[in-house]
Structure formats: C-alpha cells, structure tokens
Amino acid sequence: MQRIFAFVMAALLLVAGCQAATSPSAEAPGRSAVETVDLSEIKRYLQANVQALEEAASALAAASDRYYALASEANFDYAALWQRRSAEAVEALMAARTAWMTASPLYEKVEGIVAGTPALATFDVILDAGASGEEDPENAAPIDLTLPDGRILPRPGNLFGVTESTLWGTDPDYVLADVTADWDGDGALGFGEVAPDANVLKGGADALYQYVVELSQAVEAWEPTTAEAFTALIVMTPTMSEYFASWRDSRFVAREASTQRDFVAISRLADIQDILGGLEVVYAQVRPLAETANPEQAAQIAAGLSALKSFVADIYAQEQAGRRYTPEEADILGAEAQNRATAITGQISQIAAELGIELVE
Amino acid sequence: MMRTLWRASWRWVLIVGLLWTGVSPASAQTSNVAEQVEALRIHLLTAQLQPDEATANLSRAAQIYQTALEESIAAAAPDVNAHILGAFDDARKALEAGNMVAYAAARAQIWTGLLHAAYRMATEAVDAGDKATAQQWLPVREFRHATRFSHPRADATLAIVRLGEGGMDAASVRQAVDADLLDAYQARLREALTALTAAEAQAHSVRRAELAGLAAGYFAILTPAFAKAKGEVAAEETAALFAKLLAAARNGESIQAFTPLVEKALENFQAAPLTPAEQARRAAQMVRFLALVPVEYRRGVRNGEVTVDLEIREAITFLEGAQAAFNDLSADLAALNADLTMQAHKGFEHLHAQLTAAAMRQAVAEPDAIQQAVDRLDADLRTLLPPAWQKQDSQADFDMIQAALDQMERAVAAGDYRAAASAHLDAYALLESGPEARLLAFAPQYIIPLEDLFWYGQGEHPGLAHLLERQASLQEIRATRSALDALLAEAQDALSGQSSPLAVALNASIIVFREGLEAVVILAALMASMVGQRRIYRRPMAWGVAAALVASALTWWLLQTVLAAFRGYGERLEAIVSLVAIGVLLLITNWFFHRVYWTDWMADLHARKRSLLGGAVAGQFLGFLTLGFSSVYREGFETVLFLQALVLEAGAWTVLQGVALGMIGVLGVGWLTFRLQSRLPYKRMLVVTGVLIGAVLLVMVGNTVHVMQLVGWMPLHPIQGVTLPYWSGLWFGLYPTWEGVGLQFAAAAFVIGSYFLAEAGRKRAVAGGNPRASGSGAPHQASRPVSGNP
C-alpha cells in the first residue's frame, strides 16, 4: 500500500515537474516572427514626412496666431475687423489655408502607415480620421478642444477637420455667420468667403501642432516590425471604399448639395494617391520577404498597387482638367477601386498567412 | 563526318527547342491565369469608362478569353463557357446599340462567369489531387470586402498548399476551399443586393444593371450549394427570380418587385458549410453573448429609465453578436427543428425590438423583463442545440474576452472609466473562469504575463487596471491592449488541441494536487506533532478542513447561480482568505515555539481554574479550526472555478477522475509527511514540523503578496535586473518584487526569531529552576512515544 501511494505521488510529481522542464520557453512569451527584413526605409520615410508636416503645422499655427491677434485687437468685433482690416485678415487666413494645404497632403503621405500601425493609430483618429462626438459617439476622436477664450468644444472631431471647416467655413458653428467677409472684394460672397472664429482657428491649429509634435516623438521611438508592416498594408489598402465615398459626397462631386464639412479644400482623390504612395513604400520593404513565399503573387501585388494608384491618378487628372463626375460615376469608380483594393489585400493576406505572420490588432 | 554529326545535333536541338518553346495552346492558356483574367477585366471596364474606345477594348477582352482561357474552361466547364460566350455576345450588341446599361449587365455576367469557371477549375483540381492546377486557378477569385476591421481569409490558399502533404487529404482541402470561396461569394451576393437597393433608390440605372448582373452571377456559383440546402425546385425557382431581376435591370426597369422575393428565397441559406468546430464556436458565442445582454441592460436602467446609454448600446451589441452567430447556424438548426428555430428567431427579434425601444427611450422595459425574455430564449436554444455544440469551447472564451476588452475600449473612448473598469473585470473573469484553468496545466508560462497586463504590471506596458484607475489616455490603454492581444493569441495557440479527455483529466489532477499541496503539508505536519495531550487539537483542524470542503462545494453551487456575476472578484476573495490563513499560521507558529509555556500554563490552570483553562482551550480550538478551514478554502475558491470550466468542456466524469487522482496524490503526500514525522525522534520531529510550517508560510506569504499586488491592495516594485522562471512563482510563491521577497524574509525572520526567543526563554526558565521548562513539549511523556503509535 505504501508503495502504491509512493508510486502515485511520484508519478504526479513527475508529471507536474515535467511542466517546468518541457513546457515551451519559460521566458516571457513575446513576438515569435524573426525580423530579418530591413524596414528602416519605412521609418525614414515617416520621419521625413512628419518633420515636414511639423513645419507646415507650425506655419498654420503662426498664421492662425496672426488672425487671432487681429481679432483680439478689434476686441473680437469681427464686423469691425472686416470693415477696417480685411486685407490683413485675408492675408493671414490665406497664409493659414496655404499652410493647411501643405500640411494635409504631407499627413496623407504617412496616413497609411500611421493609421495602419496600432502603436500609432490613435494619432490618426485625433488628427485625421476621428468623427465628432455628435456624429459617432463610440468612435469619436478622444479629445476636447480648449479655446483661448476658455470655451471647451467637447469631442469636436479630428483636428484637420476642425481647422479645414473653420478656414473654409463649412461648419457654421466655427464662423461668424452674420459677418460679411468679402475676401476678394468683388461684391459677392463665394464659397469660403467667411469670417472664421479666431478662437476656434487658433485652438484647433495649436492643438494640431501639438499632436503633430507628439506624433513626431512617437515616430522617433517607434521601430517598425514585419508584422506591423503587413498589418498596415492589410488594414489600409481596403479603405478605398470609404475614401471614394468621401469623394462622392464632397463638393468635388456633389457640389452645392454636399453637406460634408471636410475634404473641401483638396480632392480626396489626391489624398488617396498619397496614402497609396505611403503603402507602396511599405510594400517595397517587405516585398523581398513576400517573394520567398510566392514570387509571382509578390510581383502581382506590386503591380496591383501601382495600377490602383494609376487608376486613381487618371480620375484625378481628369477632374483637375475640368471633368465633373456624377455621383453614379463616382459609385462605379469607387466600386472598381474597392474591388481592386480588396483583391490586393487578399493577395497580401495570403502571403502573410503563408509566411506565418500574425497581424498586430 | 564530324561536320555532319555537328549539323545533325544542332538540327535536333532546334527541333527540341521549337517543341519546347512552341508552348502548346493548353499550357499557354494556363500560364499566368490570374494576370490574363485581370487584363481581360480591365479591358471590359475601360470599355465602359471610355465609350470612344469601347469596341476596341471589348475586342481585346474577347481575344484574351479566346486565346488564353477558353480552351481550358470549355473542357472543364462547358456550361460556364457557353454562358461567358453568350455574355460577350450581349456586350457586343449593347455597344453596337450604344446601350451602356445593358453593357454594364453583360460585363458583370462575364466577370462572374470567369469567377465561376475558376471556382470549378480549382475545386475539380483539388478533387483530383492536382495541386498545381488548383494553385493556378485559385487566385482568380474574390474575397469578402475587406475593411479596417475585417481581413480576407487565407483558408483556401493554405489548404491547397497542404494538399497531399500528409496532413490534409483532398476531401478536407475541398471542404476548406468551399468554406472560403462560397462564404466570400455569399457575402458578395448580400452586398450586391444591398447596393442594388441603394442604386434603385438613386435611379442609377447603369450601376443597378451592373449590380443585378453581379448578384445573378454570384448566385449561379452558389446554386449547387443552394440546391443541396433547399432542394432542386427551390434552386430553379430562385435562379428564375434572379434572371427576371437581371432582365428588368438590363432593360432599365425598376427591380423593386424582385428584391424582396430574392431576399425571402435566400433566408436561412448558408452556402459555406460550417465545420463542427465552427458550429461549436458559434454556438458558444451565441449563448455567452446572450447571457451578457441582461447584465449590461441592468447596469443601464434604473426605475424604468435609461441612466447609462453606453450600457444599453453594449447590450444591443452583445445581442447582435448572439444574433449573428444564430443566423450562421440557423440553416443547420432549422434542419433539426424548424419550428423551434423559428421560435428562437422571433425571440431574438423581440429582444432586439425591446432594447431598441429602450435605447430610443420610447419604452424602457424593466431589467427583470429582459432577463425573463433572455431566459426563455436561452431555454429554447439549449433545447435546440445538439449536445456536441454545447460543450465549453475555449476558442469562444477568447472571443468573449476580446469582446469585453472591446467594450472596455469603447467606454474609455466615451470617457466612462467606471464602465470601462466593469468591462475590464468581465474580461478578466472570463479568462479566469475559462482558459486560465487550462493554461495552468498546459501553458503556465503565460499566466503571470497575462495577469500583469490585466492588473498592475509595471513592465514595458502598465497593467490595464492600473491605467484605468489613473484614467489613462485611450492611446496608453490601447498600447497595453495590443500587447495583451498578442499574448492572448499566443496563449490561444498554445491551448488549441489540448482537449482530449486524458488531457483534461490530467489537467484536473494537477490543479487539485498543486492547489492542495500547501494545505495538506501544513495540516499533516501539525497533526503529526500533536501527540499526547495535544492530540485533541487534531479534531478542530479536521472540522475546519471538513467545513472548508463543504464551503468549496457550496461555492461551486453558488457560482453556478448567484455568484456568476462575482467571478471577477476571485482574486480579492483569495487575498482575504489568504491573509486570514497567514495570520492564523503565524499565531500557530508562535504557539508552536512557545509550547512549553502554554503547556505549563495549562497544567497550572487545569489544577485551579477550569473556566480559565476552558477559555484558553476554546481559543486554541478556534485557532486550529480556523487554520484547518482557511488553509483549505483559500485554494478552494479558485480550484472550484478551474474545475467548473473543465467540467463544461469535458464533462463531469472526466474531471472527477482527474480530481480523484489529484486527491490521491494530495492525501499520499499528507500521509507520507505524517508517517515520516511519526518515525522521527520527537524533538527532531518537532524541528521538521517547524521547518515545514516555515516553508509553507513562506510560500503562502509570497503568493498572498502576489495576489494583493494583482488586485492593487499592495504596491508593486519589481527588483530590477532579476528574472525568475515562471515555476518559481507557481510552485514556491517566489516573485521578483521587493514587497514579496521582503515580506518572505520578514516571515522567515519571524519564524526563526520565534524559535530562538522561545529557546532563550526556556533556558532562562531552566536556569531559574523551573523543571517543567525542559522543552519536552509533552509534559507527561519524558521520551518519544512508541514508534507507529502517534
């Protein structure tokens, strides 16, 4: 009996002890993919564009400060401001618009990487993608905007959107509707000829600059991994549908019927090309790895990305040349872009699966 | 002659070279199939977008088909080939008539015809074990539309890679390919029908015709699966409906009359066969998501009013998750019991209507009413679901954990940290009551890192509980969540395939053995030292143990009912009971080393004041009873949780076998401890007892400090540069934190200090002439009792 007890106990101890000996590595589990691909070019691309973005955001903040100073000197009597110092006001606002139109494409060049990398994705929500609390409480940009006059705008949405809608007057809450601001002095009020609220503009521009600086710091600290590169490609390539939908609903297609406050200054088609350009940079770095799994498919992916970008570029070129697409045409083109994007994403997913790469969620 | 031979050889080289490079039409047709198909598709599209070059582009598309694809498709799928050729003809006529509406429909029919042909080529190649052909044609396919949050599957690709590689036979590969492709085309069909409704509303005739062509084409691919599910007659009738839909759209007419009929025909149709594992997973998701609906609802409603919108939205989210899983299973369930399936369907609809009405503040149902509705629906589902689908599914557990963490993030995004903390607790409770038991046995190295990330870890990523407490930004929380997701995925992988009955039984035995080891060593050691007059203290310890076992069983029952909502507080309860156990053990240790004093005191008091003696004895009785209870129950709560999870997974009998084995081991250790000590000389036995008590005390202190740090009741300061293997904590309570190691040192100092203080006291007493302070511990026995007679 004693021997039986001893035997059973020894067996249990042996089994339990074997856990320590034979279990997988006792070290803290971590990422299992071996990083053999040189991804430094992705970081360099990101750093270069974010640095330029920081300069443009700084210029936007500076121009907003000048407009704010003018408004402050007029005791925020905008009617008086536009009566007496409209030229200076217009100069400051035009400078702000120019800076904005420099900053926005620079961000779009990196959006594919920033939005597609979980470690950086929150910046995309704050800067470019986040809805307002009114539109989508669950997915709103997680910021409140504190203005110089002490007002707090709760969950106003992404900062490029706030500043764009203020500068071009597409959000009535951000402009002085009762002020006649004839920018070009032609006696008529065209699109964009508004008197922006200087507090909103300065608050938005300052916040935009602040988060761009934080993004820059986050990029410096970030080291891209293969998993993150594939994740960015798979997450961001299929977003063509939402971008084309934005284009269809924007003033570039819907004209006066558009109620969209964003994407009024620059056609979304230009943004799409910039995003795809960033994704091409990412893919170029992982392509050697993809070729080890399936050389043909790796080549098809590269060709597909390039063809998709050319497809969008062709539509944009026609738009810039004066062609006005109808909403139905925008839908058809958007469906085509989405189909191509899904096909490319599918191919990248197959390669990732064959390489055993786990996406970073 | 040499020159003749030289020319002859070159002639042969030329002939062979021509034969080699004169690629046969068949092989020319199948090389780079995906590229050829894509080129064809682009020409068709360009013909539509650039009307000036429409005819030329259509001709180029037709040429590609004829030279590169037709022969292969005609050989394998002549009906599809005929269909494609017919669609090309329709396209040509449409362009001749300048009818872009008809052209759009024809283009869609050509494209879906190509998809259909590729599906047939790939699957027939799989059936024939022809991997190369299958890999050639598989890339000619569509995926479900990808979004930021849902990514294309790679199941078909990976399955074909494994074809013939001993791991996957042709039938299994075929099933995986069908599941992937048919699922994608059914999703595309649904999207096309949805977009068709929008195009109809916007009067976009060209887009409407294209979408009608796509929908009809996708259905053609799905027809065999539809016929299998609903019968040939239904398949023919539905195909006829799609044909009418297409004809109407092609003619620029409204399709309003047809879309509802098509939707109705497609109800409860699931093209892609679910594997048994997928069926079980969806069943588990459905039941568990449903169970969370009344919990969330109750948190958001007070006195007939909605007080927290977020909770109502979460309730709706969980209900829709359950409903989506039900929809995926409905075809299979209807085959089992059509009436009950319809009843369950209505139950879901009714619940959805109630929650929506509450969300819109039109009619706010009482939480009890929602609970009752859920209970009725749950009862129907449990009657409906086959037993095999109702087994605990660890994969579904991980799905639920992710859902709870998603809920936590949404709450943080909305600035509601209270709701986020609640969701965080739910997520941890799901881990603890589900996969953690199996991780303990099969992949214990994940437990500590997971706990750190869930609670108060201070490593590369701070723990979620810590972040929520200080209301950290969403960015920080997402960073930790990302690390946690990666770790959960690894843990999930580690656990997959560990569900055999033997594995589960072994799992249960190891859990019972490990959790019971501490308690049984200390109890056996103490009992062995209780000889002579102190023998009476064995009984209260045994009573305490018995009470703890009863309490553990009661806890099991309560967890099934009332306490399910309190699962997240397992660690807190363990911490409280552990503190009691340590406190009592310290007292016992103190008593143990001062036994002479107590013995002498008892002897004197016994002679004079029975009431005082009675009071002291009662105190010791209570002490040993508490020791017996707390030693066993502190492990009982968690053991019960783990065993529950295993019972749900593998059944009670399998788990009971494991428990029995574990108990044998535990009792065996206890008996060995008792016997070994009994054989020792008395004093040495006391020393061994003291050492064992001290060792157990150290382990208990280490584990209790760890638990208290987990729940935030004690600060956590890691010892920098020190890394210990996971089993040092698991078995010895040794964790590299200053608090843990420091308090273990303090406990050791207390125990050792108590001994030396007692010895010093005894020596002083002896020196002072008190003969009873001899250190014998058994005042009526001058020597060790007879061996074998405790």
PDB file of C-alpha atoms in Angstrom, chain B residues 73-205:
ATOM      1  CA  ILE B  73     -12.721  26.375 -69.367  1.00  0.00           C
ATOM      2  CA  ALA B  74     -14.607  24.719 -72.214  1.00  0.00           C
ATOM      3  CA  ALA B  75     -13.009  21.391 -71.355  1.00  0.00           C
ATOM      4  CA  ALA B  76     -13.739  21.541 -67.635  1.00  0.00           C
ATOM      5  CA  ALA B  77     -16.963  23.588 -67.505  1.00  0.00           C
ATOM      6  CA  PRO B  78     -18.647  23.737 -70.938  1.00  0.00           C
ATOM      7  CA  ASP B  79     -21.853  25.208 -69.484  1.00  0.00           C
ATOM      8  CA  VAL B  80     -19.944  28.094 -67.937  1.00  0.00           C
ATOM      9  CA  ASN B  81     -18.006  28.614 -71.152  1.00  0.00           C
ATOM     10  CA  ALA B  82     -21.252  28.842 -73.070  1.00  0.00           C
ATOM     11  CA  HIS B  83     -22.562  31.349 -70.578  1.00  0.00           C
ATOM     12  CA  ILE B  84     -19.439  33.524 -70.891  1.00  0.00           C
ATOM     13  CA  LEU B  85     -19.573  33.462 -74.652  1.00  0.00           C
ATOM     14  CA  GLY B  86     -23.240  34.434 -74.519  1.00  0.00           C
ATOM     15  CA  ALA B  87     -22.395  37.367 -72.238  1.00  0.00           C
ATOM     16  CA  PHE B  88     -19.664  38.536 -74.631  1.00  0.00           C
ATOM     17  CA  ASP B  89     -22.257  38.485 -77.377  1.00  0.00           C
ATOM     18  CA  ASP B  90     -24.657  40.543 -75.248  1.00  0.00           C
ATOM     19  CA  ALA B  91     -21.864  43.028 -74.542  1.00  0.00           C
ATOM     20  CA  ARG B  92     -21.062  43.411 -78.224  1.00  0.00           C
ATOM     21  CA  LYS B  93     -24.716  44.022 -79.083  1.00  0.00           C
ATOM     22  CA  ALA B  94     -25.078  46.520 -76.251  1.00  0.00           C
ATOM     23  CA  LEU B  95     -22.116  48.533 -77.500  1.00  0.00           C
ATOM     24  CA  GLU B  96     -23.416  48.464 -81.031  1.00  0.00           C
ATOM     25  CA  ALA B  97     -26.680  49.878 -79.736  1.00  0.00           C
ATOM     26  CA  GLY B  98     -24.893  52.389 -77.534  1.00  0.00           C
ATOM     27  CA  ASN B  99     -26.699  50.878 -74.557  1.00  0.00           C
ATOM     28  CA  MET B 100     -24.328  51.244 -71.588  1.00  0.00           C
ATOM     29  CA  VAL B 101     -26.954  49.904 -69.177  1.00  0.00           C
ATOM     30  CA  ALA B 102     -27.093  46.580 -70.987  1.00  0.00           C
ATOM     31  CA  TYR B 103     -23.322  46.621 -71.388  1.00  0.00           C
ATOM     32  CA  ALA B 104     -22.830  47.011 -67.619  1.00  0.00           C
ATOM     33  CA  ALA B 105     -25.028  43.957 -67.012  1.00  0.00           C
ATOM     34  CA  ALA B 106     -23.155  41.923 -69.623  1.00  0.00           C
ATOM     35  CA  ARG B 107     -19.784  42.944 -68.186  1.00  0.00           C
ATOM     36  CA  ALA B 108     -20.856  41.758 -64.759  1.00  0.00           C
ATOM     37  CA  GLN B 109     -22.042  38.454 -66.238  1.00  0.00           C
ATOM     38  CA  ILE B 110     -18.708  37.882 -67.998  1.00  0.00           C
ATOM     39  CA  TRP B 111     -16.810  38.612 -64.801  1.00  0.00           C
ATOM     40  CA  THR B 112     -18.881  36.360 -62.542  1.00  0.00           C
ATOM     41  CA  GLY B 113     -18.740  33.714 -65.267  1.00  0.00           C
ATOM     42  CA  LEU B 114     -14.946  33.815 -65.036  1.00  0.00           C
ATOM     43  CA  LEU B 115     -15.162  33.531 -61.251  1.00  0.00           C
ATOM     44  CA  HIS B 116     -17.483  30.577 -61.646  1.00  0.00           C
ATOM     45  CA  ALA B 117     -15.125  28.888 -64.081  1.00  0.00           C
ATOM     46  CA  ALA B 118     -12.153  29.440 -61.792  1.00  0.00           C
ATOM     47  CA  TYR B 119     -14.085  28.004 -58.851  1.00  0.00           C
ATOM     48  CA  ARG B 120     -14.907  24.886 -60.850  1.00  0.00           C
ATOM     49  CA  MET B 121     -11.348  24.512 -62.136  1.00  0.00           C
ATOM     50  CA  ALA B 122      -9.817  24.918 -58.674  1.00  0.00           C
ATOM     51  CA  THR B 123     -12.213  22.590 -56.874  1.00  0.00           C
ATOM     52  CA  GLU B 124     -12.063  19.886 -59.560  1.00  0.00           C
ATOM     53  CA  ALA B 125      -8.289  20.055 -59.437  1.00  0.00           C
ATOM     54  CA  VAL B 126      -8.438  19.644 -55.661  1.00  0.00           C
ATOM     55  CA  ASP B 127     -10.716  16.626 -56.035  1.00  0.00           C
ATOM     56  CA  ALA B 128      -8.207  15.127 -58.443  1.00  0.00           C
ATOM     57  CA  GLY B 129      -5.297  15.903 -56.128  1.00  0.00           C
ATOM     58  CA  ASP B 130      -3.835  18.223 -58.788  1.00  0.00           C
ATOM     59  CA  LYS B 131      -2.181  20.844 -56.606  1.00  0.00           C
ATOM     60  CA  ALA B 132      -0.519  22.785 -59.425  1.00  0.00           C
ATOM     61  CA  THR B 133      -3.748  23.383 -61.338  1.00  0.00           C
ATOM     62  CA  ALA B 134      -5.593  24.294 -58.168  1.00  0.00           C
ATOM     63  CA  GLN B 135      -2.918  26.861 -57.318  1.00  0.00           C
ATOM     64  CA  GLN B 136      -3.106  28.269 -60.844  1.00  0.00           C
ATOM     65  CA  TRP B 137      -6.825  28.923 -60.747  1.00  0.00           C
ATOM     66  CA  LEU B 138      -7.406  29.792 -57.087  1.00  0.00           C
ATOM     67  CA  PRO B 139      -6.049  33.379 -57.435  1.00  0.00           C
ATOM     68  CA  VAL B 140      -8.914  34.075 -59.848  1.00  0.00           C
ATOM     69  CA  ARG B 141     -11.342  34.813 -57.069  1.00  0.00           C
ATOM     70  CA  GLU B 142     -12.905  37.480 -54.937  1.00  0.00           C
ATOM     71  CA  PHE B 143     -12.783  37.928 -51.213  1.00  0.00           C
ATOM     72  CA  ARG B 144     -15.256  39.341 -48.782  1.00  0.00           C
ATOM     73  CA  HIS B 145     -14.834  43.089 -48.965  1.00  0.00           C
ATOM     74  CA  ALA B 146     -12.082  43.918 -46.551  1.00  0.00           C
ATOM     75  CA  THR B 147     -12.371  46.797 -44.121  1.00  0.00           C
ATOM     76  CA  ARG B 148     -10.089  48.232 -41.485  1.00  0.00           C
ATOM     77  CA  PHE B 149     -11.504  45.649 -39.078  1.00  0.00           C
ATOM     78  CA  SER B 150     -12.111  42.529 -41.156  1.00  0.00           C
ATOM     79  CA  HIS B 151      -9.432  40.944 -43.273  1.00  0.00           C
ATOM     80  CA  PRO B 152      -9.568  38.418 -46.107  1.00  0.00           C
ATOM     81  CA  ARG B 153      -9.266  34.759 -45.199  1.00  0.00           C
ATOM     82  CA  ALA B 154      -6.390  32.640 -46.356  1.00  0.00           C
ATOM     83  CA  ASP B 155      -8.004  29.280 -45.619  1.00  0.00           C
ATOM     84  CA  ALA B 156      -8.269  28.103 -49.207  1.00  0.00           C
ATOM     85  CA  THR B 157      -4.691  29.107 -50.040  1.00  0.00           C
ATOM     86  CA  LEU B 158      -3.219  27.385 -47.017  1.00  0.00           C
ATOM     87  CA  ALA B 159      -5.345  24.298 -47.523  1.00  0.00           C
ATOM     88  CA  ILE B 160      -4.182  23.843 -51.099  1.00  0.00           C
ATOM     89  CA  VAL B 161      -0.575  24.336 -50.018  1.00  0.00           C
ATOM     90  CA  ARG B 162      -1.070  21.363 -47.715  1.00  0.00           C
ATOM     91  CA  LEU B 163      -2.773  19.206 -50.349  1.00  0.00           C
ATOM     92  CA  GLY B 164      -1.048  15.872 -50.478  1.00  0.00           C
ATOM     93  CA  GLU B 165       1.450  16.848 -47.783  1.00  0.00           C
ATOM     94  CA  GLY B 166       0.125  14.260 -45.347  1.00  0.00           C
ATOM     95  CA  GLY B 167      -1.927  16.404 -43.071  1.00  0.00           C
ATOM     96  CA  MET B 168      -4.728  17.272 -45.407  1.00  0.00           C
ATOM     97  CA  ASP B 169      -6.435  14.906 -47.769  1.00  0.00           C
ATOM     98  CA  ALA B 170      -8.340  16.065 -50.838  1.00  0.00           C
ATOM     99  CA  ALA B 171     -11.719  15.942 -49.098  1.00  0.00           C
ATOM    100  CA  SER B 172     -10.534  18.165 -46.235  1.00  0.00           C
ATOM    101  CA  VAL B 173      -8.888  20.589 -48.639  1.00  0.00           C
ATOM    102  CA  ARG B 174     -12.044  20.693 -50.723  1.00  0.00           C
ATOM    103  CA  GLN B 175     -14.090  21.488 -47.627  1.00  0.00           C
ATOM    104  CA  ALA B 176     -11.726  24.328 -46.694  1.00  0.00           C
ATOM    105  CA  VAL B 177     -11.756  25.741 -50.229  1.00  0.00           C
ATOM    106  CA  ASP B 178     -15.549  25.583 -50.393  1.00  0.00           C
ATOM    107  CA  ALA B 179     -15.879  27.190 -46.979  1.00  0.00           C
ATOM    108  CA  ASP B 180     -13.616  30.079 -48.018  1.00  0.00           C
ATOM    109  CA  LEU B 181     -14.866  30.714 -51.557  1.00  0.00           C
ATOM    110  CA  LEU B 182     -18.575  30.083 -51.062  1.00  0.00           C
ATOM    111  CA  ASP B 183     -18.563  32.235 -47.936  1.00  0.00           C
ATOM    112  CA  ALA B 184     -16.910  35.057 -49.908  1.00  0.00           C
ATOM    113  CA  TYR B 185     -19.392  34.818 -52.784  1.00  0.00           C
ATOM    114  CA  GLN B 186     -22.385  34.687 -50.465  1.00  0.00           C
ATOM    115  CA  ALA B 187     -21.088  37.821 -48.729  1.00  0.00           C
ATOM    116  CA  ARG B 188     -20.620  39.452 -52.112  1.00  0.00           C
ATOM    117  CA  LEU B 189     -24.148  38.456 -53.107  1.00  0.00           C
ATOM    118  CA  ARG B 190     -25.546  40.098 -49.987  1.00  0.00           C
ATOM    119  CA  GLU B 191     -23.509  43.244 -50.632  1.00  0.00           C
ATOM    120  CA  ALA B 192     -24.648  43.365 -54.248  1.00  0.00           C
ATOM    121  CA  LEU B 193     -28.296  43.117 -53.195  1.00  0.00           C
ATOM    122  CA  THR B 194     -27.828  45.860 -50.586  1.00  0.00           C
ATOM    123  CA  ALA B 195     -26.074  48.139 -53.075  1.00  0.00           C
ATOM    124  CA  LEU B 196     -28.782  47.284 -55.625  1.00  0.00           C
ATOM    125  CA  THR B 197     -31.436  48.706 -53.341  1.00  0.00           C
ATOM    126  CA  ALA B 198     -29.416  51.913 -52.970  1.00  0.00           C
ATOM    127  CA  ALA B 199     -28.833  52.168 -56.717  1.00  0.00           C
ATOM    128  CA  GLU B 200     -32.573  51.674 -57.289  1.00  0.00           C
ATOM    129  CA  ALA B 201     -33.376  54.455 -54.826  1.00  0.00           C
ATOM    130  CA  GLN B 202     -30.886  56.787 -56.516  1.00  0.00           C
ATOM    131  CA  ALA B 203     -32.067  55.812 -60.011  1.00  0.00           C
ATOM    132  CA  HIS B 204     -28.520  54.905 -61.038  1.00  0.00           C
ATOM    133  CA  SER B 205     -29.505  52.651 -63.933  1.00  0.00           C
TER     134      SER B 205
END
